[in-house]
Structures are given as structure tokens and as C-alpha cells.
Coordinates of C-alpha atoms in Angstrom, one line a residue:
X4 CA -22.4 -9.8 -17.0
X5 CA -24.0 -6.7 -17.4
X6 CA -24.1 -4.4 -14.6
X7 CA -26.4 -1.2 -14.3
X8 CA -24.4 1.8 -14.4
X9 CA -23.7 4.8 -12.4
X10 CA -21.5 7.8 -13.2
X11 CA -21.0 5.8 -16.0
X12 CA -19.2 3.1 -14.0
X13 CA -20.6 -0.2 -13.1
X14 CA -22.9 0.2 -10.1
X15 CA -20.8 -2.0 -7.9
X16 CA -18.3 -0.2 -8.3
X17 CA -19.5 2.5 -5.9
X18 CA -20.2 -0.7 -3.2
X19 CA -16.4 -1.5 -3.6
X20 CA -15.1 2.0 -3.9
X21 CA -16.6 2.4 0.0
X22 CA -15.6 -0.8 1.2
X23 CA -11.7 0.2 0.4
X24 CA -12.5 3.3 2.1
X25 CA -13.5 2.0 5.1
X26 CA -10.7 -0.4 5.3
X27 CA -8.2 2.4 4.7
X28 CA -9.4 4.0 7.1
X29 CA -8.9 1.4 9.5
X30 CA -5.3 0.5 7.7
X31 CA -3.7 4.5 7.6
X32 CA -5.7 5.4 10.9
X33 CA -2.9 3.3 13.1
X34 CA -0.4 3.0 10.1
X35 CA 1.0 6.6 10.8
X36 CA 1.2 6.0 14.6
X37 CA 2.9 2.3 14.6
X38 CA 7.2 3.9 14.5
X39 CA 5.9 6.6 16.9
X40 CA 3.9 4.5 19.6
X41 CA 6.6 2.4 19.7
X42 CA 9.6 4.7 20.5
X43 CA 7.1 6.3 22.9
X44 CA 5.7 3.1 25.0
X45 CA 8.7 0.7 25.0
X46 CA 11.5 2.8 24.4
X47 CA 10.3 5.5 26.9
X48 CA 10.7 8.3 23.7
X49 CA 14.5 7.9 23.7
X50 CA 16.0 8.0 19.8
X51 CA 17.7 4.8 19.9
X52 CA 14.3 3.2 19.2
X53 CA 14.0 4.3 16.4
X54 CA 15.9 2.5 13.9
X55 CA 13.8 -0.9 15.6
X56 CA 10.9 1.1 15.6
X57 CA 11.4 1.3 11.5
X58 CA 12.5 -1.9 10.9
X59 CA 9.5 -3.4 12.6
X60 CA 7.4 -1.3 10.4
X61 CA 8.8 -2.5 7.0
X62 CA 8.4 -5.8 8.0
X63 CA 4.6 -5.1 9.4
X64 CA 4.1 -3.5 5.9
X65 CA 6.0 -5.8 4.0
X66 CA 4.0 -9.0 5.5
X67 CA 0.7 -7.4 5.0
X68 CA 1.7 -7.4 1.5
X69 CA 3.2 -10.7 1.2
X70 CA -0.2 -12.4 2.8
X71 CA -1.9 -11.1 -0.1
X72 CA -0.3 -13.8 -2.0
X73 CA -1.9 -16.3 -0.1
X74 CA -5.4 -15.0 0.5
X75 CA -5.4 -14.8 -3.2
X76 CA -4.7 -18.5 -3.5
X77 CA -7.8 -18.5 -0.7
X78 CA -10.1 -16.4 -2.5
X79 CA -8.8 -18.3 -6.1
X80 CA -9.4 -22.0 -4.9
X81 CA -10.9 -22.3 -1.6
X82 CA -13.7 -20.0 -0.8
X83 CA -14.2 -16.9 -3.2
X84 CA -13.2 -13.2 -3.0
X85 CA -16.2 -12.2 -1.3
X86 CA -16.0 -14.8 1.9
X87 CA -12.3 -13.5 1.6
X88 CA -12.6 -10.0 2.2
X89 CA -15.7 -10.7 5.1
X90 CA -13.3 -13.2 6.8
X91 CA -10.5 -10.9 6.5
X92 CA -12.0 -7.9 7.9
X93 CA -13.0 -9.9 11.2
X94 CA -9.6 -10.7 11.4
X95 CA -7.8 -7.4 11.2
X96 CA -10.5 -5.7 13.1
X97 CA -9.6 -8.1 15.9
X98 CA -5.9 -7.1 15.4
X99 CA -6.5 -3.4 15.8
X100 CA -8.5 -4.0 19.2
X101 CA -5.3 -6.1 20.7
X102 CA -2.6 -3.7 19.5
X103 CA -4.7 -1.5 22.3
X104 CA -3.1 -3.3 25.2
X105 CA 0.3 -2.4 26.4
X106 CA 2.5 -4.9 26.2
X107 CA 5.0 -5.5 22.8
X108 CA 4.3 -9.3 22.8
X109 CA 0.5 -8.1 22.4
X110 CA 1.3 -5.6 20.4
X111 CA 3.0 -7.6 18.1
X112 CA 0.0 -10.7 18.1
X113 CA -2.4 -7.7 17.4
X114 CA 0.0 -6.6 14.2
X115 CA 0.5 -10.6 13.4
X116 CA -4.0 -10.0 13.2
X117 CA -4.1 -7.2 10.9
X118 CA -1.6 -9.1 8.7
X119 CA -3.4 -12.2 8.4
X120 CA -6.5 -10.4 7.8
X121 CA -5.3 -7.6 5.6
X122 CA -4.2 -10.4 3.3
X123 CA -7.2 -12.0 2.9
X124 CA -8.7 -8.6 2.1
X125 CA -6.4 -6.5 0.5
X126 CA -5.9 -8.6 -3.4
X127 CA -9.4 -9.8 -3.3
X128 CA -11.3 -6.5 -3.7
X129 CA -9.2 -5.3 -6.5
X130 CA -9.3 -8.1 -8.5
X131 CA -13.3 -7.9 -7.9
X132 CA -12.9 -4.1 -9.6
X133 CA -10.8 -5.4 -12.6
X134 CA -14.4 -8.4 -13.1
X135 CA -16.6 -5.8 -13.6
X136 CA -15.2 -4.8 -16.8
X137 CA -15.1 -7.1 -19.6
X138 CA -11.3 -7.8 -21.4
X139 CA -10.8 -4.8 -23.7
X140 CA -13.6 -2.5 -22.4
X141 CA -11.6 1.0 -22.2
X142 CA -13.3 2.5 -18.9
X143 CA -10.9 -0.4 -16.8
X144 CA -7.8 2.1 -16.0
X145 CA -10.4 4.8 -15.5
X146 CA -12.6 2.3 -12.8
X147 CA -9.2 1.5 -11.1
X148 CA -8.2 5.4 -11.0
X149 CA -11.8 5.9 -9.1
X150 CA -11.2 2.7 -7.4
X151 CA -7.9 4.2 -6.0
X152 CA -9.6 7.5 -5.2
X153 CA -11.5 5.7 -2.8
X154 CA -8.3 4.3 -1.2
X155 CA -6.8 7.5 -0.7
X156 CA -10.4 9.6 0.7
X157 CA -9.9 7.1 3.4
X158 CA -6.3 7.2 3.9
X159 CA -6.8 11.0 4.1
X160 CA -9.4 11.3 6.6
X161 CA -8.5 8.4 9.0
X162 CA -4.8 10.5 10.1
X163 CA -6.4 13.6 10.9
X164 CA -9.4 12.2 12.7
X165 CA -7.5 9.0 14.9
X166 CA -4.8 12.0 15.7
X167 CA -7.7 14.7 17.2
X168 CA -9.2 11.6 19.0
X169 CA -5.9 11.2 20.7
X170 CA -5.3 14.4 21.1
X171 CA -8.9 15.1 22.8
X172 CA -10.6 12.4 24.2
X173 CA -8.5 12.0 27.3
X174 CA -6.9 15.5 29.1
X175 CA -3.2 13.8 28.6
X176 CA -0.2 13.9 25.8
X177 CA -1.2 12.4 22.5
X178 CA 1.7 9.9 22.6
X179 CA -0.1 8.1 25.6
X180 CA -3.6 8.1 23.9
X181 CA -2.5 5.6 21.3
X182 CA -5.2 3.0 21.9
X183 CA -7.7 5.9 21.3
X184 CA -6.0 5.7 17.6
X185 CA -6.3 1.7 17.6
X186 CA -9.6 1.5 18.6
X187 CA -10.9 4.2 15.9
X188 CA -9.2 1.9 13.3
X189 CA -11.3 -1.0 14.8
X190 CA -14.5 0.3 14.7
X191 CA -13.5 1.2 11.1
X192 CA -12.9 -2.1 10.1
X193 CA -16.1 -3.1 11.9
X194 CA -18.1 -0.7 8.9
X195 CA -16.0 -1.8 6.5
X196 CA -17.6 -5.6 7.3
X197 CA -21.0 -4.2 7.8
X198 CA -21.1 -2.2 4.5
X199 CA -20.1 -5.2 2.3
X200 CA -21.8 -7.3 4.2
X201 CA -25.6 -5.4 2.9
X202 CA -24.0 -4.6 0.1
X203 CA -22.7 -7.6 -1.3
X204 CA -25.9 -9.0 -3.1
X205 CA -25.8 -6.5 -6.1
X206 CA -22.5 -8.0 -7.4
X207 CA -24.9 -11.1 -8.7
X208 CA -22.0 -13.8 -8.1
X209 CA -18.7 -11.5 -8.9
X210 CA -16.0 -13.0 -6.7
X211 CA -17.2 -16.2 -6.8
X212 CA -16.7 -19.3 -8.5
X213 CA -17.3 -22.6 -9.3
X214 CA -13.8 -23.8 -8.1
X215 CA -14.9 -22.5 -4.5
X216 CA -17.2 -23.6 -2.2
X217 CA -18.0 -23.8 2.0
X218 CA -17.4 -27.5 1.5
X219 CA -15.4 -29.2 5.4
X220 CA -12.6 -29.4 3.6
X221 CA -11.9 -25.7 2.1
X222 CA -13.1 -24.8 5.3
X223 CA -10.6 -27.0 7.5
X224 CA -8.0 -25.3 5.1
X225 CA -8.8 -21.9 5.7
X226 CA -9.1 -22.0 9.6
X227 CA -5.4 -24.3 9.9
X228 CA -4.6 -21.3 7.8
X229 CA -5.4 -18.6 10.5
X230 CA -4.0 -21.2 13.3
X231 CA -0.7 -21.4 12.0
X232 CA -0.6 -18.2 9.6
X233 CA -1.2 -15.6 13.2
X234 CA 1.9 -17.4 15.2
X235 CA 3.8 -17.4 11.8
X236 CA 3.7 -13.8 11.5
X237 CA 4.3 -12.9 15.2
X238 CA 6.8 -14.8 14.8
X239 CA 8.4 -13.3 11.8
X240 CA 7.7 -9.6 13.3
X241 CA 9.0 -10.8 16.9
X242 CA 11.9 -13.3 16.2
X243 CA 13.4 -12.9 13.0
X244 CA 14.0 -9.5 12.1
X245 CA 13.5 -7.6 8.8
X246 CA 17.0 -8.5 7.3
X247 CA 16.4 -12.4 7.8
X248 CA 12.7 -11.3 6.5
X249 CA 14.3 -9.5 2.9
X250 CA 15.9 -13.2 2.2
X251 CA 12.4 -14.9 2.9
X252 CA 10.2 -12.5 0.6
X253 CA 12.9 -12.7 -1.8
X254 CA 12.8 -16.8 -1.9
X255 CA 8.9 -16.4 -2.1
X256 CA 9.4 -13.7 -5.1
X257 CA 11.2 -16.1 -6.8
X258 CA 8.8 -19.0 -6.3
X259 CA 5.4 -17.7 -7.2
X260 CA 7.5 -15.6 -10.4
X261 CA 8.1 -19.3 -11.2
X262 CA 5.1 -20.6 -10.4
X263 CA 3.1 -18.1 -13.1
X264 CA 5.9 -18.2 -15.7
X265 CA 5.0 -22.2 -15.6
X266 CA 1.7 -21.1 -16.4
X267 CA 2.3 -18.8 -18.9
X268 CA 4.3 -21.4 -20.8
X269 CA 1.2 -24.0 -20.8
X270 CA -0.8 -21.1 -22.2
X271 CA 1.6 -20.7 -25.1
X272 CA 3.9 -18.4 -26.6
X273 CA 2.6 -15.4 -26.6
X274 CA 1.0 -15.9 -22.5
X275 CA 4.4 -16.4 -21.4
X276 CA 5.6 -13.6 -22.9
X277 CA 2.9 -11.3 -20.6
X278 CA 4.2 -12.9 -18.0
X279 CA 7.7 -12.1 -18.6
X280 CA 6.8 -8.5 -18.8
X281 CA 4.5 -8.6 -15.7
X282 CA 7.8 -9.9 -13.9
X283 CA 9.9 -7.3 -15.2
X284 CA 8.0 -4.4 -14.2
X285 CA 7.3 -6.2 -10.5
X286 CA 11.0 -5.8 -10.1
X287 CA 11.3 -2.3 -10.7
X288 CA 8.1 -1.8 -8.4
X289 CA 10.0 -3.1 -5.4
X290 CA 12.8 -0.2 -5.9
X291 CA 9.7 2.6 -6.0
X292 CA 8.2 1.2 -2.7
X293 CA 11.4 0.8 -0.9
X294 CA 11.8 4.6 -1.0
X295 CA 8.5 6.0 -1.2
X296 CA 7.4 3.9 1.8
X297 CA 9.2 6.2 4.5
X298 CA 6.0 8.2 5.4
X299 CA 5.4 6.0 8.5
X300 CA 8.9 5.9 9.6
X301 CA 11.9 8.2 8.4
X302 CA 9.8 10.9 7.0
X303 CA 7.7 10.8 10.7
X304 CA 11.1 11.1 12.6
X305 CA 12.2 14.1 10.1
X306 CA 8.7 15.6 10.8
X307 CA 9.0 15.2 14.1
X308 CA 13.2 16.3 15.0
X309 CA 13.9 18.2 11.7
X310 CA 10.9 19.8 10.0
X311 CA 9.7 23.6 11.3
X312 CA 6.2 23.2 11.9
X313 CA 4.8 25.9 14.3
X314 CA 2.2 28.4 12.5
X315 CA 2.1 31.1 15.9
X316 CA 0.7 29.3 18.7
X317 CA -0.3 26.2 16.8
X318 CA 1.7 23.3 15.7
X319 CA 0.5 21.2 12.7
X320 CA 0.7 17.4 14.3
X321 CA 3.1 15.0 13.0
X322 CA 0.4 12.7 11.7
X323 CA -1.3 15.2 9.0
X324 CA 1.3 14.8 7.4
X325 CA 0.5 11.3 5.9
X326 CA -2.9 12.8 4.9
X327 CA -0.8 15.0 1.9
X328 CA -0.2 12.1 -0.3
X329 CA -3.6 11.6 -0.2
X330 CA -5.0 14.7 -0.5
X331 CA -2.8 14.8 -3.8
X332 CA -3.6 11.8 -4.7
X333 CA -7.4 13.0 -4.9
X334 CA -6.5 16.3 -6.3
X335 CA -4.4 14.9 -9.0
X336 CA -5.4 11.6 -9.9
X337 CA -8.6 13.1 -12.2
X338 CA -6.0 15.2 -13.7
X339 CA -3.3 12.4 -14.7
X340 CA -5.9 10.2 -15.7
X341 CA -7.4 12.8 -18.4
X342 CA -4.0 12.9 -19.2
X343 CA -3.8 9.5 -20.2
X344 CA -7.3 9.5 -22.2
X345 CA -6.7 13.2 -23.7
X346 CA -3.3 11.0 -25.2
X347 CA -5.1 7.6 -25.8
X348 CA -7.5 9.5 -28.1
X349 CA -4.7 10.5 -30.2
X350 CA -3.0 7.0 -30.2
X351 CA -0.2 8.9 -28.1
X352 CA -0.7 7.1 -24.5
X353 CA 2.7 6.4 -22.6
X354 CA 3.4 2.6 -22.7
X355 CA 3.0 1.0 -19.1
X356 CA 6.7 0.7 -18.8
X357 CA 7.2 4.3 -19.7
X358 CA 4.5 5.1 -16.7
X359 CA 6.6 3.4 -14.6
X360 CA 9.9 5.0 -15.3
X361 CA 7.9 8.3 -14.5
X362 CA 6.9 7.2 -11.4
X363 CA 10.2 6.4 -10.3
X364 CA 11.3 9.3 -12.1
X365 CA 9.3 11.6 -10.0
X366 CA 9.7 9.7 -6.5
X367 CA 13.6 10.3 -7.2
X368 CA 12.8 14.4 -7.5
X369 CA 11.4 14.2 -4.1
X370 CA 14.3 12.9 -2.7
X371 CA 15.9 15.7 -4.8
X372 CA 14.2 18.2 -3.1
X373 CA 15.2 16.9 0.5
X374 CA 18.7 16.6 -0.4
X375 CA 19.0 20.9 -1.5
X376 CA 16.7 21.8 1.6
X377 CA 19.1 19.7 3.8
X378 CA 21.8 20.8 1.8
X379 CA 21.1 24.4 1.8
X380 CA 17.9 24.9 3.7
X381 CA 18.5 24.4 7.6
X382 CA 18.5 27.2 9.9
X383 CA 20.3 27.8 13.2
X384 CA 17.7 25.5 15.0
X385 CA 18.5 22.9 12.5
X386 CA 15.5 22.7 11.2
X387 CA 14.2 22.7 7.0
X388 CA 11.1 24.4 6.2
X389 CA 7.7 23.6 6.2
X390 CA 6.6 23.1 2.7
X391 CA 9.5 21.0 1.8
X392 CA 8.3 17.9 3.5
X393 CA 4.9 19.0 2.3
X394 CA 5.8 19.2 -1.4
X395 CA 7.8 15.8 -1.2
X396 CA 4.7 14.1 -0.5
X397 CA 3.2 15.8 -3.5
X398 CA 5.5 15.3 -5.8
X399 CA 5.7 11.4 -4.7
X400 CA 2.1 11.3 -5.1
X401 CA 2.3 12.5 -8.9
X402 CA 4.7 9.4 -9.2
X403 CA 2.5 7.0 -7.3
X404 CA -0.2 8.2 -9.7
X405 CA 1.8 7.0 -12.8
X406 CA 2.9 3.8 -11.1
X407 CA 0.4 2.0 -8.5
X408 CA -3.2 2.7 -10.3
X409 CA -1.8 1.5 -13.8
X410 CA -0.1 -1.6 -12.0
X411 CA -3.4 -3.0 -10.5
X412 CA -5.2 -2.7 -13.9
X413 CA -2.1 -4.4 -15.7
X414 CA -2.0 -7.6 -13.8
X415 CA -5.2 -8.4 -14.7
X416 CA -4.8 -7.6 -18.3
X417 CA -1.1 -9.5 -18.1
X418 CA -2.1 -12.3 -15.5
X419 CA -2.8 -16.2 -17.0
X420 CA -6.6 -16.4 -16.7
X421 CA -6.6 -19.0 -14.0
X422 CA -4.4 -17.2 -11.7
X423 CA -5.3 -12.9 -11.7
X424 CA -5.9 -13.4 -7.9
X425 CA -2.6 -15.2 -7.5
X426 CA -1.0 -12.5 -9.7
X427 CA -2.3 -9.5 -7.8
X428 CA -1.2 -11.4 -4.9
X429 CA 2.4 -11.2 -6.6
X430 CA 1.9 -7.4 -6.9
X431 CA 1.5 -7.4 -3.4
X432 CA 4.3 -9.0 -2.7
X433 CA 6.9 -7.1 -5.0
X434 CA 5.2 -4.3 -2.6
X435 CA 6.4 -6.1 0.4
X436 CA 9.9 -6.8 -0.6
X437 CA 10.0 -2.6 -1.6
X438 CA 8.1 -2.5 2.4
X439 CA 10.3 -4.6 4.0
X440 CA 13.8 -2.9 2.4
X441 CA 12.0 0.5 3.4
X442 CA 12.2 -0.1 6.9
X443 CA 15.5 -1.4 6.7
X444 CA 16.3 2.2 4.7
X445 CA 14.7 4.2 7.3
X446 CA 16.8 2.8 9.9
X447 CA 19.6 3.6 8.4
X448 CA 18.9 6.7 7.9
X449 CA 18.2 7.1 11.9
X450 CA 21.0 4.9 13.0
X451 CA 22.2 4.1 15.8
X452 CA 21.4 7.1 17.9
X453 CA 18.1 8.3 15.9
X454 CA 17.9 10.4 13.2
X455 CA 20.6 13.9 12.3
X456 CA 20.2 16.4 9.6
X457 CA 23.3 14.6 8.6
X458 CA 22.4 11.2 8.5
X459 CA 19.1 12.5 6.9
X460 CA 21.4 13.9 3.8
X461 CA 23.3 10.7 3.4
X462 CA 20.5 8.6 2.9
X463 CA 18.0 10.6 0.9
X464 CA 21.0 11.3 -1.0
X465 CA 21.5 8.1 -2.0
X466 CA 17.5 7.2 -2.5
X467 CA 17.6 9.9 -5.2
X468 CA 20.2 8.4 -7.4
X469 CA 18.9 5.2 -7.3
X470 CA 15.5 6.0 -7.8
X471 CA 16.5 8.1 -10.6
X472 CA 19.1 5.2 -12.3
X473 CA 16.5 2.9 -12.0
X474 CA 14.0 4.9 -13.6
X475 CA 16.5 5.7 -16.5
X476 CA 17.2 2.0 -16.9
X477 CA 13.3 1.4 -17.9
X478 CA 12.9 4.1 -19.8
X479 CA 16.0 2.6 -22.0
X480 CA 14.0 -1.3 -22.0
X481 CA 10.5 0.0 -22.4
X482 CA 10.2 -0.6 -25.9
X483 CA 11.5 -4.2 -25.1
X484 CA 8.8 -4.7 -22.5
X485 CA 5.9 -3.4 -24.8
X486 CA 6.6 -5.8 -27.3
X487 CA 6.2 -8.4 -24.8
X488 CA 3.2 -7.3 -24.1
X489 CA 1.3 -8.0 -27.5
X490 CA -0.6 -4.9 -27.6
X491 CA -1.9 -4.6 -24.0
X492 CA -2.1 -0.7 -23.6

């Protein structure tokens, strides 16, 4: 189908690109507080939480990502992207209002909400962005650089404004005015709903299919899916643990990488081999998240113990912080993605797997710059300097903008036809395995007795060499991985 244009982008677009922002709001408004809140409220603010506090987050993160494999699957063969993403955002609106009440089992149900719902959102609206293109029409990695954009204007804003609300709304220290940030992720989600909701009727029957329908049946399916998915993931979060969790999203890896090389081979030769190279680069994907993903949790506790950040009488909160990627992200993505189309026009363009080898490439020099600042860099107060942390998150952000953006529009250009929702759902999940392994990270880098410039140093020491080998390794096979991919640029 033909859409009407605007900015020289399909019109609906623009409805996604603000129905991503709102839910990103909603997702990074509480994201940046989850570690914190919960060293503060059940650990009374003592240090030894916080190597649970980060491994509860990896595995929060990690499950959001890994339930996009099954809303996809939803969205795919039950009900449709859009009923996906209206469902889901009741669902994790719910979950931000209980995570308001203090009490960890709560707590933990209202994460186990968010989760559930965040996976029937999350892989749905992107693959919605990669439909409103047709296959080969060259404005699809510039649509998914806007799309992103939108992603990060609301993972900007939400930090700075859920923080002030904590900091103002009631006369008592931020740390105890967490529900104030819960709830403003809540009513975020409940726009996010609305907005799509009024919205939806310009996208003339993208996200839907005749596979999918409101028959009893897909219905039944969907709601024992919310009955037994919720318990499952408190469950998970509450019981298990994030090491038994790495072996789980490992085993599921393996099964739906099986599941879509099966389908590949029915396609034929030359499917199968899109496949393979789709897999390949989901691997390395899982090393870049496991490191970058220590905004929330490490790089929080290093903000908080070992990072100078008093300007004269005013102290720049903890949570602006996460706002810098994305701040980057918006300064820099129009940038990189000139880049790519100032190079494309010259038949120079980077392959995809040579993106990714700078992405990693560049998340490794971060690290880099941590290890000389806590190397050479702390004072008397032991303490590193401002715009170190600040410039990590920038230089990570140029390395997010080689990797993520490009990765959502390759799966749909890589993905069997049947199964692109399925697939993105796989994307997801490689995130969650790199999420789930970055809370385990960050808690080793904390330890026992909460985090030392010391114990800082050894573990961002060793992030940067293996961000750096792994990079190096892809760089070496990208010509290998290119080939499999038949001319998809």
C-alpha cells in the first residue's frame, strides 16, 4: 500500500514515532530508578544491596526482552500487531501503578506486569515501521533511524522529568518519592494507549492479517497467556535468579535460532543462508548489550559513590545521567545516518557486519576511557571527573548508532517472510541474553560489599578487552557474513 507522505516518510510513521515515545517514556521514566529504589527501600541504602539490586535488573531487562519473542508469535498468529501493542500497553501500565506499593513481592508482581506487557508491545511496533516500506525501497534504514529518534526523545525527557517530580512533589528525600517516579511512568503508558488508540485508523490494515482474528479461541490463548505468563515471570525475577535465568534464555536462543533456520531451509538455499547470517550477527549483539547495559545499574552506583558531580551549590542528580545517551543519540543519529547515505551514494556504505564491529568497537573505547580516568584520574576524595562518565555515554551512543538502528531494519530484510515478527522477537531476545549477563556484570563489579574504585577498574577493565576482541573478530568474518547475505545492504 501506498501511504501519503510527510517529511518524506510515510504518514504513519509520525503516529508510530509518538507511540514509541510515549512508551519510552513510561519504560526509561522508572528504568533509571529500579537498582536505586531498591538498595534504598529494602536494603535500608546499605551497599551490600547492590550487587542483588543489579542482578534483579538484568534479569527485569533481560525478560522484557525475551517476552518479545512471544508477543511476536501473538501479534504473528493470534491477534495482529495492533491488538498487540493496545493489549500490551494496558498491561505494563498496570505494572508501573503496582511497583508503587512498598512491599518486594509487589514490587516484583508490578515488574512481572511491565514484562508481560512490554513484550507484547515492544517487537510489534517495529515491525509495523519496517511494513510501511516496500522490500528494496531505500528510505527503510533512514525510517528506522527517525523511528529510533523517537525512542530516544522519550528516553531523554522521561529521567529528567520522573526525577524533578520526585524531587518536588512531596517536601522529603528523593529516594523515598519513588512511587512519584512509578506513577509518572503510568500515566505515560496510559497516552501511549490513548494516542494509538485515535490514531490507529490511518495505518488502513498494517499490522494485521488474515492469519489473525478475535475468534474464542485466539482469544482463550492470549488471556491463559497473561494468566500463566505474569506468575511465570515473578517467578523467574523472585525465585530463580539471573544465573539460573542466563541458562534458560540461552536454551530459548537456541530453540527459536532453530526454529527459523528450519524455515529458512524450506525457503531454499539462498533463505537459509540470510538466516545464518541473521544468527551470526545476533550473537555478537548479546556481547554489545551485556556491557553497554550498565546505565541502570553499575554506571548509577559509579555516579552515585565515584563520579564528582557538584557544580557550586548544586548537584546534577544521578538520574540525568541516563538522559546523555539519549541526548546523543538525537544529536548524532542525523549525523551517522548522512553518513551512511553520503557513502551509499558512492557504492562505499559499510556492510552490516562491518557496522557492527564499529559498534562494539566504539562501546569497547568507552570502557577505555573509564579504565585511564580510574587509572590515572581519581583525586584524594576518590572520586573521577565529571565529564568522564558524561563522554562514556557519548561515545557508547555513537556505537549504539552503528549497531541497534541497523539491526531492527536488517531482520526484516534477513527474516523468512512468514516469521519477521518472530525474528524481531529473536532480536529481542539476543538483547535479553546481553541484559541478563549485564546485571550479572554489574554485580560483579559491586561485589560483595558494593562498588570501589578498585573493583570499578577490574571490571571495566575487562569489558574493554572483550568488547574490543569481539569487535576485531567481526571485522575479520564480515566479508563471510556479507556473502551470506545475497546483496542485502
Amino acid at each position: 500500500m501506498t501511504f501519503p507522505e510527510m517529511l518524506g516518510h510515510p504518514r504513519p510513521l509520525w503516529l508510530l514515532f509518538m507511540t514509541e515515545f510515549w512508551e519510552r517514556f513510561a519504560f526509561y521514566g522508572m528504568r533509571w530508578a529500579l537498582a536505586l529504589y531498591i538498595v534504598a527501600q529494602f536494603y535500608n541504602g546499605d551497599a551490600t544491596g547492590e550487587k542483588p539490586a543489579s542482578n534483579i535488573y538484568g534479569a527485569y531487562l533481560a525478560l522484557v526482552y525475551a517476552a518479545g519473542v512471544f508477543g511476536g508469535y501473538i501479534a504473528d498468529q493470534l491477534i495482529g500487531h495492533q491488538r498487540s501493542i493496545l493489549t500490551g500497553a494496558i498491561v505494563m501500565g498496570s505494572g508501573l501503578f503496582v511497583m508503587m506499593l512498598p512491599s518486594m513481592d509487589l514490587f516484583l508482581l508490578g515488574l512481572a506486569l511491565v514484562i508481560i506487557g512490554n513484550g507484547l508491545f515492544k517487537p510489534n511496533i517495529s515491525t509495523m515501521v519496517g511494513q510501511l516500506y516496500a522490500q528494496g525501497d531505500s528510505r527503510r534504514d533512514a525510517g528506522f533511524t527517525i523511528f529510533y529518534m523517537g525512542i530516544n526523545v522519550g528516553a531523554m525527557v522521561s529521567p529528567v522529568v520522573t526525577s524533578w517530580l520526585a524531587s518536588v512533589i512531596t517536601a522529603t528525600p528523593m529516594q523515598q518519592n519513588y512511587k512519584v517516579v512509578f506513577a509518572s511512568a503510568g500515566v505515560g503508558m496510559a497516552i501511549c494507549w490513548l494516542w494509538f488508540w485515535i490514531g490507529r485508523r490511518q495505518l488502513h490494515g498494517v499490522g494485521q492479517s488474515a492469519r489473525t482474528s478475535l475468534s474464542t479461541r485466539n482469544l482463550g490463548l492470549v488471556a491463559a497467556y497473561l494468566v500463566v505468563g505474569v506468575p511465570l515471570m515473578y517467578f523467574l525475577l523472585a525465585k530463580l535468579g539471573a544465573t539460573a535465568l542466563a541458562w534458560i534464555l540461552g536454551i530459548l536462543f537456541i530453540g527459536l535460532a532453530a526454529m527459523l533456520l528450519i524455515e529458512g531451509l524450506r525457503e531454499g538455499a539462498v533463505a537459509r543462508d540470510k538466516v545464518i547470517a541473521m544468527l551470526i550477527i545476533f550473537v555478537f549483539n548479546v556481547l554489545f548489550w551485556m556491557f553497554f547495559e550498565q546505565a541502570g545499574s553499575s554506571f548509577n552506583f559509579l555516579a552515585e559513590k565515584i563520579v564528582h558531580r557538584d557544580f557550586g551549590s548544586w548537584e546534577f542528580p544521578v538520574a540525568w545521567f541516563q538522559s546523555v545517551n539519549s541526548l546523543a543519540i538525537i544529536t548524532l543519529a542525523p549525523i551517522i545516518a548522512a553518513i551512511w547515505v553520503w557513502l551509499g551514494r558512492r557504492n562505499a556504505e559499510p556492510s552490516i557486519a562491518f557496522k557492527f564491529s564499529l559498534g562494539l568497537i566504539f562501546n569497547g573505547l568507552a570502557f577505555l576511557l573509564l579504565m585511564v580516568a580510574l587509572t590515572h584520574m581519581v583525586d584524594g576524595g576518590s572520586k573521577i571527573p565529571f565529564w568522564t562518565l558524561f563522554m562514556v555515554y557519548v561515545i557508547q551512543s555513537v556505537g549504539e548508532l552503528c549497531l541497534s538502528p541497523i539491526g531492527l531494519s536488517m531482520v526484516t530484510k534477513l527474516a523468512p517472510a512468514r516469521y519477521v515478527a518472530f525474528a524481531m522477537g529473536g532480536w529481542f531476545l539476543s538483547v535479553a541474553n546481553g541484559n541478563n549477563l549485564s546485571g550479572i556484570f554489574a554485580g560483579e563489579v559491586s561485589g560483595e560489599s558494593g562498588m570501589t574504585t578498585a573493583s570499578a577498574l577490574s571490571g571495566y577493565t575487562f569489558g574493554f578487552w572483550a568488547l574490543v576482541g569481539s569487535g576485531a573478530l567481526l571485522l575479520l568474518v564480515a566479508p563471510l557474513i556479507s556473502r551470506l547475505m545475497h546483496g542485502v545492504k
